[in-house]
Short mmCIF file of C-alpha atoms in Angstrom, two decimals:
data_model
loop_
_atom_site.label_atom_id
_atom_site.label_comp_id
_atom_site.label_asym_id
_atom_site.label_seq_id
_atom_site.Cartn_x
_atom_site.Cartn_y
_atom_site.Cartn_z
CA UNK A 1 -22.20 -18.67 20.22
CA UNK A 2 -18.46 -18.37 19.46
CA UNK A 3 -16.71 -15.21 20.56
CA UNK A 4 -14.99 -13.17 17.86
CA UNK A 5 -11.20 -13.38 17.83
CA UNK A 6 -9.50 -10.21 19.09
CA UNK A 7 -7.01 -9.15 16.44
CA UNK A 8 -4.41 -6.41 16.40
CA UNK A 9 -4.46 -4.36 13.22
CA UNK A 10 -0.83 -5.16 12.35
CA UNK A 11 -1.39 -8.91 12.79
CA UNK A 12 -4.67 -8.81 10.87
CA UNK A 13 -3.21 -6.85 7.93
CA UNK A 14 -0.36 -9.37 7.72
CA UNK A 15 -2.70 -12.36 8.10
CA UNK A 16 -4.93 -11.27 5.21
CA UNK A 17 -1.87 -10.54 3.05
CA UNK A 18 -2.05 -6.75 2.83
CA UNK A 19 1.64 -6.72 3.90
CA UNK A 20 4.39 -9.27 3.21
CA UNK A 21 5.63 -9.37 6.82
CA UNK A 22 4.19 -8.53 10.22
CA UNK A 23 7.05 -6.14 10.91
CA UNK A 24 6.22 -4.26 7.68
CA UNK A 25 2.60 -4.00 8.84
CA UNK A 26 3.72 -2.66 12.24
CA UNK A 27 6.08 -0.16 10.61
CA UNK A 28 3.28 1.08 8.34
CA UNK A 29 1.03 1.58 11.37
CA UNK A 30 3.72 3.50 13.24
CA UNK A 31 4.34 5.67 10.15
CA UNK A 32 0.64 6.58 9.93
CA UNK A 33 -0.10 4.64 6.73
CA UNK A 34 -2.91 2.59 8.30
CA UNK A 35 -6.23 4.12 9.36
CA UNK A 36 -9.26 2.48 10.95
CA UNK A 37 -12.58 4.27 10.44
CA UNK A 38 -10.68 7.43 9.53
CA UNK A 39 -8.50 7.42 12.67
CA UNK A 40 -4.77 6.77 12.64
CA UNK A 41 -4.08 3.27 14.00
CA UNK A 42 -1.26 2.11 16.23
CA UNK A 43 -0.04 -1.48 15.69
CA UNK A 44 -1.91 -2.71 18.80
CA UNK A 45 -5.27 -1.21 17.80
CA UNK A 46 -7.97 -3.89 17.82
CA UNK A 47 -10.04 -4.48 14.66
CA UNK A 48 -13.56 -5.85 14.70
CA UNK A 49 -15.85 -6.92 11.88
CA UNK A 50 -17.36 -3.87 10.20
CA UNK A 51 -14.29 -1.64 10.59
CA UNK A 52 -13.05 0.17 7.50
CA UNK A 53 -9.27 -0.11 7.14
CA UNK A 54 -7.32 2.24 4.83
CA UNK A 55 -3.83 1.01 3.96
CA UNK A 56 -1.45 3.23 2.02
CA UNK A 57 1.54 1.36 0.66
CA UNK A 58 3.46 1.11 -2.55
CA UNK A 59 1.84 3.05 -5.36
CA UNK A 60 -1.78 2.52 -4.36
CA UNK A 61 -4.19 2.82 -1.48
CA UNK A 62 -6.25 -0.13 -0.32
CA UNK A 63 -9.63 0.33 1.37
CA UNK A 64 -11.01 -2.84 2.95
CA UNK A 65 -13.90 -3.58 5.28
CA UNK A 66 -13.21 -6.26 7.91
CA UNK A 67 -15.56 -9.24 7.51
CA UNK A 68 -13.76 -11.68 9.82
CA UNK A 69 -10.86 -11.30 12.23
CA UNK A 70 -7.95 -13.74 12.09
CA UNK A 71 -4.47 -13.68 13.60
CA UNK A 72 -2.78 -16.58 11.78
CA UNK A 73 -1.63 -16.09 8.19
CA UNK A 74 -3.78 -18.08 5.79
CA UNK A 75 -3.76 -18.87 2.08
CA UNK A 76 -4.74 -16.22 -0.43
CA UNK A 77 -8.07 -17.91 -1.21
CA UNK A 78 -9.09 -17.85 2.47
CA UNK A 79 -7.64 -14.37 3.08
CA UNK A 80 -9.94 -12.68 0.57
CA UNK A 81 -12.99 -13.99 2.44
CA UNK A 82 -11.90 -12.04 5.55
CA UNK A 83 -12.40 -8.61 4.00
CA UNK A 84 -14.47 -6.73 1.45
CA UNK A 85 -12.24 -4.79 -0.96
CA UNK A 86 -13.46 -1.22 -1.63
CA UNK A 87 -10.17 0.03 -3.11
CA UNK A 88 -10.26 2.59 -5.92
CA UNK A 89 -9.50 1.21 -9.36
CA UNK A 90 -5.87 1.01 -10.43
CA UNK A 91 -5.12 3.55 -13.20
CA UNK A 92 -4.56 1.99 -16.64
CA UNK A 93 -0.97 1.40 -17.66
CA UNK A 94 -1.09 4.02 -20.45
CA UNK A 95 -1.71 6.79 -17.92
CA UNK A 96 1.36 5.97 -15.85
CA UNK A 97 4.26 8.30 -16.72
CA UNK A 98 7.14 6.57 -18.45
CA UNK A 99 10.60 7.30 -17.13
CA UNK A 100 13.30 8.33 -19.59
CA UNK A 101 15.36 5.39 -20.78
CA UNK A 102 18.99 5.73 -21.80
CA UNK A 103 20.93 3.20 -23.78
CA UNK A 104 23.09 0.95 -21.64
CA UNK A 105 26.66 2.19 -21.63
CA UNK A 106 25.72 5.65 -22.94
CA UNK A 107 27.23 7.30 -19.85
CA UNK A 108 26.03 10.46 -18.20
CA UNK A 109 23.86 12.92 -20.15
CA UNK A 110 25.68 15.78 -21.82
CA UNK A 111 24.97 19.38 -20.89
CA UNK A 112 22.73 19.74 -23.94
CA UNK A 113 20.80 16.58 -23.03
CA UNK A 114 20.38 17.78 -19.43
CA UNK A 115 18.92 21.07 -20.69
CA UNK A 116 16.48 19.15 -22.90
CA UNK A 117 15.48 16.97 -19.97
CA UNK A 118 14.91 20.05 -17.80
CA UNK A 119 12.86 21.65 -20.57
CA UNK A 120 10.69 18.51 -20.81
CA UNK A 121 10.17 18.47 -17.05
CA UNK A 122 9.16 22.15 -17.06
CA UNK A 123 12.15 23.42 -15.11
CA UNK A 124 13.56 25.64 -17.85
#
């Protein structure tokens, strides 16, 4: 019977393509953006199959369950077989707030425009 590969959480998250670089995965762990089974994970924390990993990065949170541990980065097709994705659904594009767009070259907003912007944002 083959022994399971011991994998650090930063290396595993990078190997299954949850982060673009291993240093980004380590930085996210140190910042507290990675949790294993509800506990904050340091970069050297070992993951085993069955662990639930919460990764907060960008504009969404990923929740994955470890199926297989790997330490070498693999192709995307192989990477998705190493975890079970339980992430919440991404909100539809209509629900995302649209930022105000100014015409290129229009310069800074005038005092009247700034007041209107503040009124729209509820700061009036």
